[in-house]
mmCIF file of C-alpha atoms in Angstrom:
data_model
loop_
_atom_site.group_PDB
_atom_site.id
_atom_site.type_symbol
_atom_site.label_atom_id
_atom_site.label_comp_id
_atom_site.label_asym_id
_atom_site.label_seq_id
_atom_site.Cartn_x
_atom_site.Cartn_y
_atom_site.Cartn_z
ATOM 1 C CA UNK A 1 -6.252 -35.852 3.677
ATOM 2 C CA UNK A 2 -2.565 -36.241 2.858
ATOM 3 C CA UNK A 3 -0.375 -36.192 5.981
ATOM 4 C CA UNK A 4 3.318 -34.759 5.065
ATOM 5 C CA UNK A 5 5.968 -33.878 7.514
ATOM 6 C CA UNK A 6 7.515 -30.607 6.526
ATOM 7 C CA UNK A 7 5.859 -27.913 3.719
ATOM 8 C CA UNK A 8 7.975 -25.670 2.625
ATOM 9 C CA UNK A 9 6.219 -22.657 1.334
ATOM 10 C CA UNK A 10 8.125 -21.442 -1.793
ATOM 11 C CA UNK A 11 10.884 -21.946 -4.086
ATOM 12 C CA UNK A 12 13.023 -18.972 -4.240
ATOM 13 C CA UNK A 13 16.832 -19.649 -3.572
ATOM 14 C CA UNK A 14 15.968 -19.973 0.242
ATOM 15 C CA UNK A 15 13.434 -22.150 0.226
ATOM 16 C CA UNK A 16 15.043 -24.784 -2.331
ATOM 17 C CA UNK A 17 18.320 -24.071 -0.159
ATOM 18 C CA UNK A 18 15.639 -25.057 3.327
ATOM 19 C CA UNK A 19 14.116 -28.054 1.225
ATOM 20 C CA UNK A 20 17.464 -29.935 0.390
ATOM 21 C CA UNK A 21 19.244 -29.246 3.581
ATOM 22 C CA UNK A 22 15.847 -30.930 5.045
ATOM 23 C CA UNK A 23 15.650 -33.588 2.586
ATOM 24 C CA UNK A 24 19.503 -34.203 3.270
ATOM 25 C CA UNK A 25 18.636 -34.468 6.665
ATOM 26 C CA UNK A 26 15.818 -37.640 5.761
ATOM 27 C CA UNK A 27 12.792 -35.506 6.315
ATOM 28 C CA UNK A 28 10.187 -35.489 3.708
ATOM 29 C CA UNK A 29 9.550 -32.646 2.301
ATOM 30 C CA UNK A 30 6.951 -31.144 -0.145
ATOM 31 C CA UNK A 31 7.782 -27.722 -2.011
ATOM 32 C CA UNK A 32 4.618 -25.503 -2.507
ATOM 33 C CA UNK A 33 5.854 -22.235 -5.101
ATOM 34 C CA UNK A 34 3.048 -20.095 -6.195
ATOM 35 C CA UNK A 35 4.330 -19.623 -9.339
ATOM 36 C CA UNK A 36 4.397 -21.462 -12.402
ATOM 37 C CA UNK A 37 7.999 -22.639 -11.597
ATOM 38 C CA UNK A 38 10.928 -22.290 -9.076
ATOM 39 C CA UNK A 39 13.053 -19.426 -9.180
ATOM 40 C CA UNK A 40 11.153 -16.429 -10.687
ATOM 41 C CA UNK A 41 10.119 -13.937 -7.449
ATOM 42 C CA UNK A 42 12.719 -12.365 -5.704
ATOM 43 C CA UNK A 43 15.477 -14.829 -6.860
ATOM 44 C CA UNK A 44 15.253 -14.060 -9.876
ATOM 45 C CA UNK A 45 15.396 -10.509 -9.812
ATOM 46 C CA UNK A 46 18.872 -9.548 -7.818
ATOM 47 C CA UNK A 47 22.540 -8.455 -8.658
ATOM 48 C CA UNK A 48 23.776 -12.128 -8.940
ATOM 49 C CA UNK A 49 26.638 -10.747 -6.272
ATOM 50 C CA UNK A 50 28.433 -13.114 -3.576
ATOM 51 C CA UNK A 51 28.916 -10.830 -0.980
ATOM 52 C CA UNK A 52 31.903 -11.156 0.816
ATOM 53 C CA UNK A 53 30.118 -9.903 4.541
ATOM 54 C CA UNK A 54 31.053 -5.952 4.156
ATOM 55 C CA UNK A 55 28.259 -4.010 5.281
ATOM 56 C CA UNK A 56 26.201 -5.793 8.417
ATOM 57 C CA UNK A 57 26.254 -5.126 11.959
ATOM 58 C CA UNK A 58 28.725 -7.382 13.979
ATOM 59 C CA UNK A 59 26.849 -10.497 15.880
ATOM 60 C CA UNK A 60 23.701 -10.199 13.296
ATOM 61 C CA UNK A 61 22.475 -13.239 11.235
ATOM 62 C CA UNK A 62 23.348 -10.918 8.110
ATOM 63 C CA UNK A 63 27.070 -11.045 9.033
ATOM 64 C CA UNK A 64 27.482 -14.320 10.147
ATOM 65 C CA UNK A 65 25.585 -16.167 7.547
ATOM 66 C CA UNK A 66 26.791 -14.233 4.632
ATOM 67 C CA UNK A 67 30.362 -15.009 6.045
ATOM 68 C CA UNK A 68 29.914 -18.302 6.573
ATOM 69 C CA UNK A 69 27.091 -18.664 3.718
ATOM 70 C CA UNK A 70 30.123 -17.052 1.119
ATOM 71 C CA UNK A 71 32.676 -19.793 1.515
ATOM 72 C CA UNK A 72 30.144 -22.782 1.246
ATOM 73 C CA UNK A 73 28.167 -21.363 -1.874
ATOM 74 C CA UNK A 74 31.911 -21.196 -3.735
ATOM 75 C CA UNK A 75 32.356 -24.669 -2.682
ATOM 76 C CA UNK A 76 28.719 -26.115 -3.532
ATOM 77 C CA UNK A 77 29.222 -24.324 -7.154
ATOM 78 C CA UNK A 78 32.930 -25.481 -7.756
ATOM 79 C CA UNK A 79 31.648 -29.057 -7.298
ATOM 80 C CA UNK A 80 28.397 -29.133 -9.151
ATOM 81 C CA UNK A 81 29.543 -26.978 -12.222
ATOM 82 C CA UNK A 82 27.612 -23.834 -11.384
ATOM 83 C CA UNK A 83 28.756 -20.527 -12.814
ATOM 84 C CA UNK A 84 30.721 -18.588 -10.936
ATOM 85 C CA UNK A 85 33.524 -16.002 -10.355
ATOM 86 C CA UNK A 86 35.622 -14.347 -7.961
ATOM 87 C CA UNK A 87 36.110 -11.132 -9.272
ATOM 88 C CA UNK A 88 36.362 -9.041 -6.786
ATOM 89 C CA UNK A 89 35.260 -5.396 -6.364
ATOM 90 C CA UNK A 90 36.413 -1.729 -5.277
ATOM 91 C CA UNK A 91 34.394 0.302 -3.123
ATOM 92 C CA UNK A 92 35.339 3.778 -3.721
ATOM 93 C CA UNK A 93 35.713 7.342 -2.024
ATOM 94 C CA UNK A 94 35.632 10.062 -4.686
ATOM 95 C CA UNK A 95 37.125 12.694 -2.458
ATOM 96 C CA UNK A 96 39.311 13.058 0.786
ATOM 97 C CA UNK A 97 36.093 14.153 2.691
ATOM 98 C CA UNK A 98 35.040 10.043 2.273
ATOM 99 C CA UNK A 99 37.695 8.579 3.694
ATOM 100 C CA UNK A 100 36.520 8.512 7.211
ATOM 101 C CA UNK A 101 33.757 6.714 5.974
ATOM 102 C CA UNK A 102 35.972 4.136 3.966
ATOM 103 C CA UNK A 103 37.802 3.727 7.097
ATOM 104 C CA UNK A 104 34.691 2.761 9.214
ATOM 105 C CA UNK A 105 33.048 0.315 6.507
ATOM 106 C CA UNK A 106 36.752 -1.332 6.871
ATOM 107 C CA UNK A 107 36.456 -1.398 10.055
ATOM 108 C CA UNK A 108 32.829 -2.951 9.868
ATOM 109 C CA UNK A 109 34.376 -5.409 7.242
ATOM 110 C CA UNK A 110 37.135 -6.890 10.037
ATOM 111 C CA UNK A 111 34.707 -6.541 13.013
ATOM 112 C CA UNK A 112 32.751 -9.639 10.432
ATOM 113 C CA UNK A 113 36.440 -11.545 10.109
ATOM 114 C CA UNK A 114 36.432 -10.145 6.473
ATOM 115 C CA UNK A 115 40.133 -8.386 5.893
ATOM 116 C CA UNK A 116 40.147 -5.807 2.887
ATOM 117 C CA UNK A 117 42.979 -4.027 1.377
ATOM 118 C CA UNK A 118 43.000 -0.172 1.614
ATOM 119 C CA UNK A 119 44.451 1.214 -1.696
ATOM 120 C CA UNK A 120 45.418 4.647 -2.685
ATOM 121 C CA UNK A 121 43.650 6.192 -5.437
ATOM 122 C CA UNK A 122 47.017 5.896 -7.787
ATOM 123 C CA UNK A 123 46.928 2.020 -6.489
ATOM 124 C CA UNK A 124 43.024 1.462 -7.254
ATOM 125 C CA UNK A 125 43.425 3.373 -10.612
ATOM 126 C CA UNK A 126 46.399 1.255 -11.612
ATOM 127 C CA UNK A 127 44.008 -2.249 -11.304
ATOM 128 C CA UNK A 128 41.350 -0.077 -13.043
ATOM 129 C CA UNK A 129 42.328 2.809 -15.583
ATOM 130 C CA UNK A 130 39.048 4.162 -16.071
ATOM 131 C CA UNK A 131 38.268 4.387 -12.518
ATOM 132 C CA UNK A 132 38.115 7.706 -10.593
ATOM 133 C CA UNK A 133 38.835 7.985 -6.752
ATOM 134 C CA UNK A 134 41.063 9.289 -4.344
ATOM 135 C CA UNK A 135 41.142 5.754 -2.282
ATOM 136 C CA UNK A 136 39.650 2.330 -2.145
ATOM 137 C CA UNK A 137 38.851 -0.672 -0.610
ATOM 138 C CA UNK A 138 39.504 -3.963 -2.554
ATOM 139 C CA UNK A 139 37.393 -7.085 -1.630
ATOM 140 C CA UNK A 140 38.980 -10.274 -3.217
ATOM 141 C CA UNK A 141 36.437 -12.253 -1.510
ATOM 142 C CA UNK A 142 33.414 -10.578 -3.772
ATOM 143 C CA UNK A 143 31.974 -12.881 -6.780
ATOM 144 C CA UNK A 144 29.172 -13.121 -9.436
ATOM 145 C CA UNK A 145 27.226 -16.151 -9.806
ATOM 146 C CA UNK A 146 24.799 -17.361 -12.190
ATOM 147 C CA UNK A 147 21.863 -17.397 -9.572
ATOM 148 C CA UNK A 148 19.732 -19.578 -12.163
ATOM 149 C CA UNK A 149 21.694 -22.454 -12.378
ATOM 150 C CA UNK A 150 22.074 -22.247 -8.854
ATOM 151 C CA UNK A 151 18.401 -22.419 -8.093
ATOM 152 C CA UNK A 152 18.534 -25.690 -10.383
ATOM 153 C CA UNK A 153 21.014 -27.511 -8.427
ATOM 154 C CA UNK A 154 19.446 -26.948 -5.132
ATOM 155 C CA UNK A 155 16.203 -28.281 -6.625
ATOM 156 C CA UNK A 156 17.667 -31.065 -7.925
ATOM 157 C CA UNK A 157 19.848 -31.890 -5.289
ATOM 158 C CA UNK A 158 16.722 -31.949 -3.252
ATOM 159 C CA UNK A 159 14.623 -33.992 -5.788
ATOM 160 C CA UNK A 160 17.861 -36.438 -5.911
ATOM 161 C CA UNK A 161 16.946 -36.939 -1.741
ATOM 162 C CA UNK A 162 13.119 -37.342 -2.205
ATOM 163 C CA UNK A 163 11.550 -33.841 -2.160
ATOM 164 C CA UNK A 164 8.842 -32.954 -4.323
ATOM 165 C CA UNK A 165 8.101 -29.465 -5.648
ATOM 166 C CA UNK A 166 4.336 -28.348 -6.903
ATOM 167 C CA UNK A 167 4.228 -25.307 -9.078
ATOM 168 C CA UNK A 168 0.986 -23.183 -9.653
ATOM 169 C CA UNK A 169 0.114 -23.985 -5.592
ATOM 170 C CA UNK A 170 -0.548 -20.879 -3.485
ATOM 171 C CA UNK A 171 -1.486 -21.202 -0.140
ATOM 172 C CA UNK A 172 -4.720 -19.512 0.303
ATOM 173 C CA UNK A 173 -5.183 -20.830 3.936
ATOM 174 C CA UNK A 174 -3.526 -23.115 6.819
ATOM 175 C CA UNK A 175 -5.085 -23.782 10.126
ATOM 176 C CA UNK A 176 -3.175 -25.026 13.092
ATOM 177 C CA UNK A 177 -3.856 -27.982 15.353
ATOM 178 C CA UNK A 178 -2.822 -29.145 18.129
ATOM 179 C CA UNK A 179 0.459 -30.967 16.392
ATOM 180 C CA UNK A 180 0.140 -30.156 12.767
ATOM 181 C CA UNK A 181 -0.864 -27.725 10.124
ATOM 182 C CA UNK A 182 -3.929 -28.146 7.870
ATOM 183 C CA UNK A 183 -2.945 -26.308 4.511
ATOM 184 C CA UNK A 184 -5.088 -25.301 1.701
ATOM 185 C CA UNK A 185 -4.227 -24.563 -2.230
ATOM 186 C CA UNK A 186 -5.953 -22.386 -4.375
ATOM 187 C CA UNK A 187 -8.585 -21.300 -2.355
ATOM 188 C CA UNK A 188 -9.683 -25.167 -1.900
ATOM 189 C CA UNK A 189 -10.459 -26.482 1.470
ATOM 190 C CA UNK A 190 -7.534 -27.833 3.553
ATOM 191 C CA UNK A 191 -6.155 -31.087 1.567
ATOM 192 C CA UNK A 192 -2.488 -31.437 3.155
ATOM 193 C CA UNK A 193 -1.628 -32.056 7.000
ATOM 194 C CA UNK A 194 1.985 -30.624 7.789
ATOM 195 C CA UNK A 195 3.843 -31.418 11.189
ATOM 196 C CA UNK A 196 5.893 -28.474 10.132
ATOM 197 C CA UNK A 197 5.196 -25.454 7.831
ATOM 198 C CA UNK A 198 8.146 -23.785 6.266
ATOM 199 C CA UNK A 199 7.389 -19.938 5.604
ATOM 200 C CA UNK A 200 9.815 -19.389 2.821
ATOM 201 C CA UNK A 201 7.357 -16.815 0.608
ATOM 202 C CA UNK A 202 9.931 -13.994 0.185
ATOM 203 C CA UNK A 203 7.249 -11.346 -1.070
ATOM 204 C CA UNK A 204 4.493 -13.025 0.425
ATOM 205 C CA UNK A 205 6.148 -13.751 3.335
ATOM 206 C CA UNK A 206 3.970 -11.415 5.816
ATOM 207 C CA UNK A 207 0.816 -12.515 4.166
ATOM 208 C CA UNK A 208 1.241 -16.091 4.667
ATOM 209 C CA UNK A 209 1.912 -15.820 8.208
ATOM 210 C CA UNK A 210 -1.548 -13.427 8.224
ATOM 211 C CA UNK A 211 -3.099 -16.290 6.485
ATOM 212 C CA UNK A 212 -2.550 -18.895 9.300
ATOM 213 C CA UNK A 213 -5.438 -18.918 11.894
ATOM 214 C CA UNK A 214 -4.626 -19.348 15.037
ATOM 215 C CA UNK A 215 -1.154 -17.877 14.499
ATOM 216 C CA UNK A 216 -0.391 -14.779 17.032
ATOM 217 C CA UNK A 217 -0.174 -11.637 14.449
ATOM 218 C CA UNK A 218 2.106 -9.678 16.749
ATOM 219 C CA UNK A 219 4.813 -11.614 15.494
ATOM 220 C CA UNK A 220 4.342 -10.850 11.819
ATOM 221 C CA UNK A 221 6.204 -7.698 10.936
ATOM 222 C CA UNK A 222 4.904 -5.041 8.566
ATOM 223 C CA UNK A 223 6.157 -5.216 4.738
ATOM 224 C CA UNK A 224 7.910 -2.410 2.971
ATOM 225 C CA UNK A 225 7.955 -3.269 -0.750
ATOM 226 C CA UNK A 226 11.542 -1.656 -1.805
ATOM 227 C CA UNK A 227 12.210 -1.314 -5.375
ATOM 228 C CA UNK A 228 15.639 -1.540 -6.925
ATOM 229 C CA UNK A 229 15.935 -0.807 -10.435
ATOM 230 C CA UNK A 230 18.738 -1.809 -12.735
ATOM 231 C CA UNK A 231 20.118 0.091 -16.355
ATOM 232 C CA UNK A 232 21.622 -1.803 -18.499
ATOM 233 C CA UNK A 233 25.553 -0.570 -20.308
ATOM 234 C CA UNK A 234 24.655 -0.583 -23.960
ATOM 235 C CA UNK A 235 28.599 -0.918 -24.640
ATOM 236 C CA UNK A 236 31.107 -3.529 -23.177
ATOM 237 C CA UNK A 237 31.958 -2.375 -20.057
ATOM 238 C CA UNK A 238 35.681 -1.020 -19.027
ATOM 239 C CA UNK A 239 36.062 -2.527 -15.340
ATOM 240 C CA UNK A 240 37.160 -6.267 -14.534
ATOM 241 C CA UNK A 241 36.148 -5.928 -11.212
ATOM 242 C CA UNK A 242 32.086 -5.051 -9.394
ATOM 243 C CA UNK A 243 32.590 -1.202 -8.247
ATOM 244 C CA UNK A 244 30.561 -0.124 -5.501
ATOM 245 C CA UNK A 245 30.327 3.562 -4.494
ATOM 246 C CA UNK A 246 30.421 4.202 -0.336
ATOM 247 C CA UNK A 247 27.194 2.900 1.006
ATOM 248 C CA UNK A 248 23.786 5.322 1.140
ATOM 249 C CA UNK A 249 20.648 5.569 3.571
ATOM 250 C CA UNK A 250 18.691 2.095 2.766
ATOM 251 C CA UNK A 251 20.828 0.520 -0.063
ATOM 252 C CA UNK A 252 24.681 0.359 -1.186
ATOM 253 C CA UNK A 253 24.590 2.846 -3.417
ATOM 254 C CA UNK A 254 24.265 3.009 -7.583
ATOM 255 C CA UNK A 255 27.263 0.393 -8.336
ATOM 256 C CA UNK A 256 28.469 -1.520 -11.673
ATOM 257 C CA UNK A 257 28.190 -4.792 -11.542
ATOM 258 C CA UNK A 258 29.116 -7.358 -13.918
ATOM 259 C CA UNK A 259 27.286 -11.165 -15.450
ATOM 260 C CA UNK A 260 29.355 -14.151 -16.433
ATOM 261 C CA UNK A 261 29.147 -12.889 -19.857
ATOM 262 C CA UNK A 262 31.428 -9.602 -19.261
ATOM 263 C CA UNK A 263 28.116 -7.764 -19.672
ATOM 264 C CA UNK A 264 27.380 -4.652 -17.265
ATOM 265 C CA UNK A 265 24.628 -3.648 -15.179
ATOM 266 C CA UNK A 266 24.247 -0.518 -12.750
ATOM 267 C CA UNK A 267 21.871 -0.347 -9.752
ATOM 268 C CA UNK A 268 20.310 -0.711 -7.581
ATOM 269 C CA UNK A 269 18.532 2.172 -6.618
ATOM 270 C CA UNK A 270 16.222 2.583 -3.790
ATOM 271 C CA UNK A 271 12.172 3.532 -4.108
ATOM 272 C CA UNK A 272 9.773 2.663 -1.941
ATOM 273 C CA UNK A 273 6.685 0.851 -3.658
ATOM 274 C CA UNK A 274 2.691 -0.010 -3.014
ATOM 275 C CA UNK A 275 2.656 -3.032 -4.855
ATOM 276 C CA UNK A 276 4.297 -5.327 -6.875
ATOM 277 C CA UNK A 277 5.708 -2.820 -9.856
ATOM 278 C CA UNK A 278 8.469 -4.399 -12.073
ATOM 279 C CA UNK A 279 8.197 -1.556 -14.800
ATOM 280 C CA UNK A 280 12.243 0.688 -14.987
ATOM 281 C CA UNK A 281 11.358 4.126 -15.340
ATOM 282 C CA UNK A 282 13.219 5.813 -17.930
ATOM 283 C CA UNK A 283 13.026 8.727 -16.183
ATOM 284 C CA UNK A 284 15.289 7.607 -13.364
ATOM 285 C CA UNK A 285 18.451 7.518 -15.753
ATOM 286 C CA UNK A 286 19.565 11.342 -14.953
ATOM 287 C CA UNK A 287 20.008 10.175 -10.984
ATOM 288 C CA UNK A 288 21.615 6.981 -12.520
ATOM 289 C CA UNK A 289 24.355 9.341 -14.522
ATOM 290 C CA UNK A 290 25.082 11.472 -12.087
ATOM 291 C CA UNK A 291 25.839 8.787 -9.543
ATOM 292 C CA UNK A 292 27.825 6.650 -11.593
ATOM 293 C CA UNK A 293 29.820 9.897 -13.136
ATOM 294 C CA UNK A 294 31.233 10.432 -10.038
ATOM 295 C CA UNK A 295 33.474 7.252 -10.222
ATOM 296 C CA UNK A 296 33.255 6.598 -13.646
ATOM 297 C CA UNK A 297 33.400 10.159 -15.145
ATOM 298 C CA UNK A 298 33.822 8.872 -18.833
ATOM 299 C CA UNK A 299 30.653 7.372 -18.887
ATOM 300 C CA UNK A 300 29.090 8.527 -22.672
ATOM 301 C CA UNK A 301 25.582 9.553 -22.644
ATOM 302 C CA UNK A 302 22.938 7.551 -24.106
ATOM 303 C CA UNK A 303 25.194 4.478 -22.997
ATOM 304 C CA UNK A 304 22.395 3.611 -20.115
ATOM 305 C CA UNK A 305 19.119 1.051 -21.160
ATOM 306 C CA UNK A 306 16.601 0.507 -18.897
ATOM 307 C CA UNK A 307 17.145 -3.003 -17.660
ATOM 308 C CA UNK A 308 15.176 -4.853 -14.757
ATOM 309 C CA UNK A 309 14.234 -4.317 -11.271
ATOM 310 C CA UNK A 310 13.459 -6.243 -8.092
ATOM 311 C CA UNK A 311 11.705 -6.480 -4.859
ATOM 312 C CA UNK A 312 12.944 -6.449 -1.503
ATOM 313 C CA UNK A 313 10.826 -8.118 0.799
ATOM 314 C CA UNK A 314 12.169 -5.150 4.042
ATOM 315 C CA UNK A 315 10.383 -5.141 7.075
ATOM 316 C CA UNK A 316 12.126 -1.804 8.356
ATOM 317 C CA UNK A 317 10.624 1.361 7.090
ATOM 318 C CA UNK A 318 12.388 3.726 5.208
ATOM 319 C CA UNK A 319 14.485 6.007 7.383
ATOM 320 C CA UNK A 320 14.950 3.146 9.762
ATOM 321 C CA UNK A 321 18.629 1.209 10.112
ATOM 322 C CA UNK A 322 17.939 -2.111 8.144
ATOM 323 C CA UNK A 323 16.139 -4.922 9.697
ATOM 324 C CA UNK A 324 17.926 -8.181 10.658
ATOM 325 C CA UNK A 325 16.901 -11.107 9.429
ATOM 326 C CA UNK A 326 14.127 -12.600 10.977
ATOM 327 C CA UNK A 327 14.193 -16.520 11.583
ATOM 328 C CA UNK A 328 11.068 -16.982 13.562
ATOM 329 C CA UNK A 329 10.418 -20.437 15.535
ATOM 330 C CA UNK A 330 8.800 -21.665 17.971
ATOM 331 C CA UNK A 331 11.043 -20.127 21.338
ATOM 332 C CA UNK A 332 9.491 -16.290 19.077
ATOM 333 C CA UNK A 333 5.840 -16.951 18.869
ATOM 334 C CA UNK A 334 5.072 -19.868 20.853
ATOM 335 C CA UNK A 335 3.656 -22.159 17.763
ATOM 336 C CA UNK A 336 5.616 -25.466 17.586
ATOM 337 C CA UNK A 337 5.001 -26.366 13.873
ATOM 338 C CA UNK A 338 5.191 -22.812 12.239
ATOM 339 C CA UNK A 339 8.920 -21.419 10.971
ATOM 340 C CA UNK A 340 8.941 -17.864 9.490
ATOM 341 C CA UNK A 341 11.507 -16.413 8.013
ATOM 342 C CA UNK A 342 10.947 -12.481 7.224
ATOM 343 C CA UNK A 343 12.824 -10.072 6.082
ATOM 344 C CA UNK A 344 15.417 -12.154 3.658
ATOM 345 C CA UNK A 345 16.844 -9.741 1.107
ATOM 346 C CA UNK A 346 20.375 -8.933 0.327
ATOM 347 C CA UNK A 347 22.920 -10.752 1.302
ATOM 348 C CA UNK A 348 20.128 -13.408 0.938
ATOM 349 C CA UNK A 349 21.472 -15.282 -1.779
ATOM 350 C CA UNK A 350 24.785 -15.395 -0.352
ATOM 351 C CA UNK A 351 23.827 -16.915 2.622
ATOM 352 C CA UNK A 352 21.645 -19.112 1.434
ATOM 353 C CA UNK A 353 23.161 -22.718 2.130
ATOM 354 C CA UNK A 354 24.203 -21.425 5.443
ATOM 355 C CA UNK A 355 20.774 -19.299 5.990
ATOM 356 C CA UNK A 356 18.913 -22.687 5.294
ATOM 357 C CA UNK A 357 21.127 -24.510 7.903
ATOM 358 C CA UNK A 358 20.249 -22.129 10.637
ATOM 359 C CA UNK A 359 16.775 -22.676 9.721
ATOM 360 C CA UNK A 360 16.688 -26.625 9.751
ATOM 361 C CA UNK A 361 18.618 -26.305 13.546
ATOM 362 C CA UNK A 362 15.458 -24.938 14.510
ATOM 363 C CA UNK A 363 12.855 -27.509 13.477
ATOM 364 C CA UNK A 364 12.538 -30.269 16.096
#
């Protein structure tokens, strides 16, 4: 049986981010992704926004690694050539009834150490013509990235430092010892000893830590499968900048955002799903218009495509504030060679590099 000291269970954006900041750190490192190659679950299926740390609760990992996560994912990309841009974005109140509101997600913004700029509507208008609102808030610190290239600079960053990645490798079962994990592929019998098993599985997050015997299932949260679609803007968008409307019950509400290419993309929206279902219902455009017309009222009809939608892997039920994330070790549920992390949506990929630092403090 091959002996290995840390297996980290998927390769979405966290777990390459977890894998180099390991493999960085001298630890060897094997990447197990149950797909046929890194970077095509939840990764691969967002908004491509940096966050700038708007919308999460003071104190909470969300807020401080999306913060802190924001400033070093700039950096990493500036130095390794990946695709990026600081565009910014305006979160809008379409009427004087919002403002309140405004006010209090600006006040969320600088209880996080993230300073916005309250505009008038005459002041937001003027940076964006086509815009409709009575007042704004500007983020500066809001980008896009290109989260694909991303994904392949972690990897091979981590490759670079020794780390080895196996695609087509789900882990069907993993047994704990006494100092180690016995794991199992493809419904084969356990072939790899880990001193440390990294739960990284986005999606199938919950049911790996169900699959580990021995492992106390009172610390595995319940999944809610969230779907987000996206529709696509058949026409080159009018904007420079992401706008966001105020923020709804479960999500941040039907905004545009933009790719490196200038192309536009609205979404998402919020629908909670049974299983894994990828499909964009046509039928959800009329809810897309109408939310959309109420900042951008010259939107022409027929100018929204169905596009793509994601997963998010939630583990608070709909109705219920947002989960936290959850960055389970050893001091949670008592199992010294098990890490779980649960729970990682957005601001995920923001926070990654600072996300997988937290996690690597943890493993002793």
């Amino acid at each position: 049986m091959d002996t290995v000291d840390v297996v980290v269970v998927g390769a979405g954006v966290i777990g390459l981010a977890v894998a180099r900041e390991l493999a960085l750190a001298g630890r060897e490192v094997l990447i197990l992704e149950s797909g046929a190659r890194a970077g095509t679950g939840v990764s691969a299926r967002n908004s491509e926004v940096v966050h700038a740390g708007i919308y999460y609760t003071a104190g909470s990992l969300k807020a401080r690694l999306c913060v802190e996560g924001r400033e070093r994912l700039y950096e990493f990309c500036a130095q390794r050539g990946v695709g990026h841009r600081r565009c910014g974005k305006l979160i809008v109140a379409t009427s004087p009834s919002q403002h309140a509101a405004l006010e209090r997600l600006n006040a969320s913004a600088r209880a996080n150490g993230v300073e916005l700029s309250l505009l008038a509507g005459a002041q937001a208008q003027a940076l964006e013509p086509t815009l409709r609102c009575s007042a704004a808030l500007l983020s500066p610190l809001t980008g896009i990235i290109d989260a694909r290239a991303l994904m392949l600079a972690l990897l091979a960053e981590a490759q670079a430092h020794g780390a080895l990645l196996a695609c087509n490798s789900e882990v069907t079962r993993a047994v704990l010892e006494t100092d180690a994990v016995l794991i199992a592929v493809n419904g084969a019998q356990p072939q790899l000893r880990a001193r440390w098993l990294v739960n990284c599985a986005g999606l199938g997050a919950t049911g790996l830590a169900q699959r580990i015997e021995g492992f106390p299932q009172q610390h595995v949260p319940r999944l809610h499968l969230t779907k987000g679609s996206y529709f696509g803007l058949n026409t080159r968008p009018p904007f420079s900048r992401l706008i966001y409307p105020l923020p709804l019950a479960g999500g941040v509400g039907i905004h545009l955002t933009l790719d490196l290419a200038g192309r536009g993309r609205f979404g998402p929206d919020v629908e909670a799903v049974a299983g894994l279902e990828y499909a964009v219902d046509a039928a959800r455009a009329p809810q897309f218009y109408a939310a959309i017309r109420e900042y951008w009222p010259g939107l022409p009809e027929g100018a929204l495509v169905p596009d793509y939608a994601g997963l998010r892997p939630r583990i608070s039920a709909p109705g219920e504030p947002l989960a936290d994330f959850r960055i389970d070790d050893p001091r949670r549920h008592g199992v010294p060679q098990i890490l779980n992390l649960f729970g990682i949506e957005s601001p995920g990929l923001t926070a990654s590099l600072a996300l997988a630092s937290e996690a690597v403090s943890r493993i002793r």
